[in-house]
Amino acid sequence: MISQLGGRDNIVTVMACATNRLRFTLQQKEQLAIQQLTELACVNAVMEPQSKVVHLLLNEDASPWASELNQQLSN
Amino acid sequence: MSEQRLELKAPVSGVVIPLDQVPDPVFAQKMVGEGISIDPTSEHLLAPCKGKIIQMHPSQHAITLESEQGIEVLMHIGLDTVMLKGDGFTPLVAEGDLVEQGQPLIDFDADKIALAARSLMTEIIITNGDQVSRYQFTSGNVVANRDTLMTLELGTPANTDDIEQQGLTKECSSEWISIPNPTGIHARPAAALAAEAKMFQSRIKLERDGQFADAKSVVALMGLNVKLAEQVRIVAKGRDADEAVDALTVAICDGLGEDVSTAVEPATQPIEIEEEVSLLAKVSSDPNILLGIAASPGIAIGNVHQLEHQQLSYEELASDANAERNALTDAIERAKADLKTLQAKLQADGNVSNAEIFAAHQELLEDPAIFQQAKKLIKEGKSAPYSWNQAVQEQIKVLRAVDSDVIAGRVADLEDVCTRILKLLLGIDDEATTLAEQTIIVAEDLTPSDTANLDRSKVIGFVTTLGGATSHAAILARSMNLPALAGVDPQVLALQQGLQVVLDGDAGTLNIAATDEQIEQLRQKQQQQRELAEQAQQKAHQPAVTSDGVAIEVVANIGNVKDAIEACKHGAEGVGLLRSEFLYLDQATEPNEDQQAQVYTEIADALGSDKPLIVRTLDVGGDKPLPYLPMPSEENPFLGERGIRIGLNRPSILKRQVRAILRAHGHAKLKIMFPMIATLPELKAAKQLVQQEAADLGVSGVEVGIMVEVPSTAVLSEHFAAEADFFSVGTNDLTQYALAMDRGHPKLGWQVDALDPAVLRLIKMTVDGANKHGKWVGVCGGAASDLLAVPVLIGLGVTELSCSVPAIPEVKELVRNCSLAQCQALAEQVLQQPDAESVRALLQKL
């Protein structure tokens, strides 16, 4: 998932919101692979509400994902 | 009709979610109706079919569309989004609008809502499902207005409602119930109520203030838009009407599935925090001197009168409910009459603000919610005082759950009204206490009712243990020109009735064991002061020139024509600050240019054509909004859109005022002054507007100055002086902005002192900058009327003092007794002091 979002350097923040949404703030969206993201088993859809923001609509609670990703990104 | 089908297009793009998987039981259990949900990936809610908008929720997160066939489609964006109160939603249609399929209805900010709400899942629900015989839903991902979301087969509704034909028309209604839900009856509680109502055969309605809604219709219930603490009742007609009323009453009281305990609970059981003594609290070195906040200046020698708030005791239960109810009705009627008399008396005394308080109290007594609740308790066998107290306390509880300053004030009023009725019920007569001459009132705190009943001719001072310089007692004391202390050590409450004490409202002390000798000295000093004041009054019309020949212009702060006349009598050499707000406040609409011009002309004529008249342009803000200029509530009104910022953001208002002022030019030496200037572009923009209007009206020679009340302006004074013709320092605001302390703050207010060396240095900077461009500096804040501060201000280079009207003669007399050289030396010394206390100590020694 990280690589499809343009790699760890491209991810500014990640958090869970609205129960099932993973919200990313990105440096830039050029490297975003929306098609591949939607093909991930846990992702129902992708939304780009703002220029630097991406929501991944998961089919489950997003909080465990957010904490796991935050851990991976900080290492 | 059974042949008909209705196709609904997806109103948003996104992922289709079966309704039973929506994490909200109201929707998942289909209490609102059958339907489906979409987790949206687009941000426009589009009409799923052609139809009419029959309901738009005030919070703009939900809308109901009625199709041409009469099918009601509720679209609810997100879960718990009613809490957002419309933030993030932009409605594009209104109730009653006819819309085409695909027409945008509501735009929403998905990211903002996602960050604030529990979910974005958007429900599309058929609320009149009895018209539908079959539903067909799609699944997977949908694109708005392209994909069909659901197809309805419309069937003839079953024959319900033949109850009336059966002649079973028993009708009954519930008591009035106060809605406990913090956000009122929105979608979720409405659904729960409708679901409960549908379990009964009776026709059931919810009544609020003469408006009715079918309790079985979610849309109708939502349409009633019932808010927290509003009163509703259930009206049912039919075989099971009794049971329905009972069941629904319980359901509403229990919060209709919402947790209503959290909203009210914190207020009912406030966390008891023990008051601690501040590290900044002054400790008296002399056990006979009690320290407090100097709330109103002056010295009083008098006798203590402890105004105790009597413990009101009464039985909880009573045997005769009828007698209790009559007693309560009677007490309320008597209280209303008393309040009316009080109001009239205060009005006659010119005490308008207090008169208004009692007018508001009368309204509270007429509040049906409290009365109904009290009656209910009486019916249950409780006594009148108990029932009344309970009913009021419940109302207070509800109000406390709402976080608002206005409401906090209302709570105090309610408590006052509560006590008034209890006293009447218990036969306690306030008027019975007659006061001795020379009384100093001592109390924990004073309510408007306490002070209104006092024989004011006997009272010479107030001491309270609570409150600060802005408490009711303090304001009252200042208006009566009596000294007062607030926040005094609670041991003062233990003082004996009649004990002789000395209240020093300047120093903030109460001497509880003054010797006869000390008292005699004080009396002599008071006598001297009175003589000086008389002398000053006699010489009021002589100019204020220092002993070394420097003329100081002593002018007045006024608010209307009456003040202008009064100011002239007191020897004012003009007006240094006309607060123009009086023209705007308490008006239903903005006064037009002609009306404004007329008032400015009247004031100018009262002064005379040779006198200066400085008009400050409208100085209001979010903390004191105008009725016809609603302002969004601000986090921080003192740092918000106020003063000139309003004029710059709404130039039409400023333009009308400026033109009106310019038109009065010639009747006096009119000058325009802008409040709250913080940056140079603000001044330039406002000044340009004046120049344009002056050119348009053919008026010239009107000076344009600014208030210096923001530290940035004082620091950059030199640059402002290049543009402004004069400066007037508003010491009150300058002090609170420099110290970042609200002068009305009950705990911090006492530290907000214009004699703080930081403020004095800012004034010095202002004068230095002004001098570089040959401009003059005046002071129109409270410091200009403070006899201790006047020599310092003169020493700093201030050449105009704009005072409160009564202070003018004494300020002028003081100026005559000063020399500029002495004042300058004093100012030098004062500027080197480390804090306000040292400054005051130094000045008091002189």
Tab-separated table of N, CA and C in Angstrom, chain B residues 147-198:
chain	number	residue	atom	x	y	z
B	147	ASP	N	-25.693	5.374	-12.473
B	147	ASP	CA	-26.157	4.038	-12.117
B	147	ASP	C	-27.466	4.113	-11.344
B	148	THR	N	-28.312	3.119	-11.566
B	148	THR	CA	-29.545	3.026	-10.805
B	148	THR	C	-29.231	2.413	-9.446
B	149	LEU	N	-29.706	3.064	-8.395
B	149	LEU	CA	-29.409	2.596	-7.041
B	149	LEU	C	-30.484	1.635	-6.565
B	150	MET	N	-31.739	2.015	-6.790
B	150	MET	CA	-32.799	1.090	-6.417
B	150	MET	C	-34.026	1.309	-7.290
B	151	THR	N	-34.774	0.234	-7.415
B	151	THR	CA	-35.993	0.294	-8.196
B	151	THR	C	-37.140	-0.095	-7.272
B	152	LEU	N	-38.180	0.737	-7.266
B	152	LEU	CA	-39.307	0.487	-6.374
B	152	LEU	C	-40.517	0.091	-7.190
B	153	GLU	N	-41.192	-0.940	-6.775
B	153	GLU	CA	-42.493	-1.245	-7.368
B	153	GLU	C	-43.530	-0.683	-6.428
B	154	LEU	N	-44.347	0.192	-6.966
B	154	LEU	CA	-45.290	0.900	-6.095
B	154	LEU	C	-46.584	0.117	-5.991
B	155	GLY	N	-47.034	-0.071	-4.774
B	155	GLY	CA	-48.262	-0.827	-4.567
B	155	GLY	C	-49.288	0.015	-3.866
B	156	THR	N	-50.571	-0.390	-3.978
B	156	THR	CA	-51.633	0.346	-3.308
B	156	THR	C	-51.458	0.170	-1.804
B	157	PRO	N	-51.485	1.255	-1.080
B	157	PRO	CA	-51.333	1.109	0.361
B	157	PRO	C	-52.472	0.311	0.974
B	158	ALA	N	-52.165	-0.400	2.011
B	158	ALA	CA	-53.184	-1.186	2.697
B	158	ALA	C	-54.192	-0.260	3.353
B	159	ASN	N	-55.369	-0.779	3.595
B	159	ASN	CA	-56.391	0.035	4.257
B	159	ASN	C	-56.095	0.138	5.748
B	160	THR	N	-55.486	1.221	6.119
B	160	THR	CA	-55.292	1.455	7.552
B	160	THR	C	-56.399	2.415	7.955
B	161	ASP	N	-56.175	3.099	9.038
B	161	ASP	CA	-56.993	4.256	9.411
B	161	ASP	C	-58.485	4.146	9.160
B	162	ASP	N	-59.084	3.076	9.595
B	162	ASP	CA	-60.535	3.092	9.588
B	162	ASP	C	-61.039	3.161	11.027
B	163	ILE	N	-60.101	3.653	11.884
B	163	ILE	CA	-60.415	3.723	13.303
B	163	ILE	C	-61.620	4.621	13.545
B	164	GLU	N	-61.591	5.764	12.827
B	164	GLU	CA	-62.661	6.713	13.092
B	164	GLU	C	-64.022	6.148	12.683
B	165	GLN	N	-63.975	5.340	11.591
B	165	GLN	CA	-65.233	4.748	11.169
B	165	GLN	C	-65.789	3.818	12.241
B	166	GLN	N	-64.865	3.268	13.016
B	166	GLN	CA	-65.323	2.378	14.087
B	166	GLN	C	-65.838	3.154	15.288
B	167	GLY	N	-65.708	4.440	15.228
B	167	GLY	CA	-66.267	5.267	16.290
B	167	GLY	C	-65.448	5.252	17.577
B	168	LEU	N	-64.242	4.748	17.486
B	168	LEU	CA	-63.418	4.694	18.703
B	168	LEU	C	-62.518	5.921	18.742
B	169	THR	N	-63.019	6.992	19.260
B	169	THR	CA	-62.294	8.252	19.170
B	169	THR	C	-61.900	8.783	20.539
B	170	LYS	N	-61.507	7.884	21.414
B	170	LYS	CA	-61.037	8.345	22.716
B	170	LYS	C	-59.743	9.140	22.509
B	171	GLU	N	-59.706	10.371	23.076
B	171	GLU	CA	-58.489	11.167	22.889
B	171	GLU	C	-57.856	11.463	24.236
B	172	CYS	N	-56.554	11.385	24.313
B	172	CYS	CA	-55.901	11.835	25.542
B	172	CYS	C	-54.531	12.405	25.209
B	173	SER	N	-53.997	13.174	26.166
B	173	SER	CA	-52.699	13.781	25.897
B	173	SER	C	-51.821	13.692	27.137
B	174	SER	N	-50.532	13.840	26.912
B	174	SER	CA	-49.576	13.723	28.019
B	174	SER	C	-49.370	15.091	28.662
B	175	GLU	N	-48.599	15.097	29.733
B	175	GLU	CA	-48.116	16.348	30.319
B	175	GLU	C	-47.096	16.927	29.341
B	176	TRP	N	-46.709	18.172	29.578
B	176	TRP	CA	-45.645	18.739	28.746
B	176	TRP	C	-44.325	18.122	29.156
B	177	ILE	N	-43.539	17.744	28.170
B	177	ILE	CA	-42.260	17.083	28.434
B	177	ILE	C	-41.151	17.953	27.859
B	178	SER	N	-40.087	18.111	28.635
B	178	SER	CA	-38.940	18.882	28.164
B	178	SER	C	-37.997	17.925	27.423
B	179	ILE	N	-37.614	18.277	26.208
B	179	ILE	CA	-36.772	17.379	25.404
B	179	ILE	C	-35.352	17.342	25.970
B	180	PRO	N	-34.870	16.157	26.336
B	180	PRO	CA	-33.543	16.086	26.946
B	180	PRO	C	-32.409	15.922	25.931
B	181	ASN	N	-32.737	15.675	24.657
B	181	ASN	CA	-31.688	15.393	23.682
B	181	ASN	C	-30.925	16.665	23.333
B	182	PRO	N	-29.582	16.622	23.459
B	182	PRO	CA	-28.790	17.832	23.244
B	182	PRO	C	-29.011	18.459	21.873
B	183	THR	N	-29.214	17.635	20.824
B	183	THR	CA	-29.411	18.234	19.505
B	183	THR	C	-30.879	18.151	19.083
B	184	GLY	N	-31.771	17.980	20.050
B	184	GLY	CA	-33.199	17.991	19.755
B	184	GLY	C	-33.657	16.717	19.065
B	185	ILE	N	-34.846	16.790	18.465
B	185	ILE	CA	-35.369	15.609	17.774
B	185	ILE	C	-34.919	15.656	16.323
B	186	HIS	N	-33.731	15.154	16.062
B	186	HIS	CA	-33.238	15.056	14.690
B	186	HIS	C	-33.558	13.644	14.205
B	187	ALA	N	-32.920	13.226	13.097
B	187	ALA	CA	-33.323	11.980	12.431
B	187	ALA	C	-33.405	10.790	13.367
B	188	ARG	N	-32.384	10.615	14.174
B	188	ARG	CA	-32.307	9.401	14.937
B	188	ARG	C	-33.388	9.305	16.025
B	189	PRO	N	-33.513	10.296	16.887
B	189	PRO	CA	-34.616	10.199	17.857
B	189	PRO	C	-35.993	10.237	17.191
B	190	ALA	N	-36.093	10.938	16.059
B	190	ALA	CA	-37.378	10.982	15.364
B	190	ALA	C	-37.747	9.572	14.909
B	191	ALA	N	-36.752	8.861	14.412
B	191	ALA	CA	-37.006	7.508	13.941
B	191	ALA	C	-37.419	6.607	15.102
B	192	ALA	N	-36.729	6.763	16.212
B	192	ALA	CA	-37.046	5.932	17.372
B	192	ALA	C	-38.463	6.227	17.867
B	193	LEU	N	-38.827	7.513	17.853
B	193	LEU	CA	-40.168	7.894	18.318
B	193	LEU	C	-41.236	7.345	17.368
B	194	ALA	N	-40.966	7.479	16.063
B	194	ALA	CA	-41.938	7.002	15.081
B	194	ALA	C	-42.098	5.487	15.191
B	195	ALA	N	-40.968	4.797	15.388
B	195	ALA	CA	-41.026	3.339	15.492
B	195	ALA	C	-41.885	2.936	16.688
B	196	GLU	N	-41.701	3.641	17.781
B	196	GLU	CA	-42.477	3.364	18.991
B	196	GLU	C	-43.964	3.676	18.735
B	197	ALA	N	-44.214	4.785	18.067
B	197	ALA	CA	-45.600	5.212	17.820
B	197	ALA	C	-46.329	4.217	16.929
B	198	LYS	N	-45.561	3.615	16.000
B	198	LYS	CA	-46.189	2.685	15.051
B	198	LYS	C	-46.669	1.408	15.717
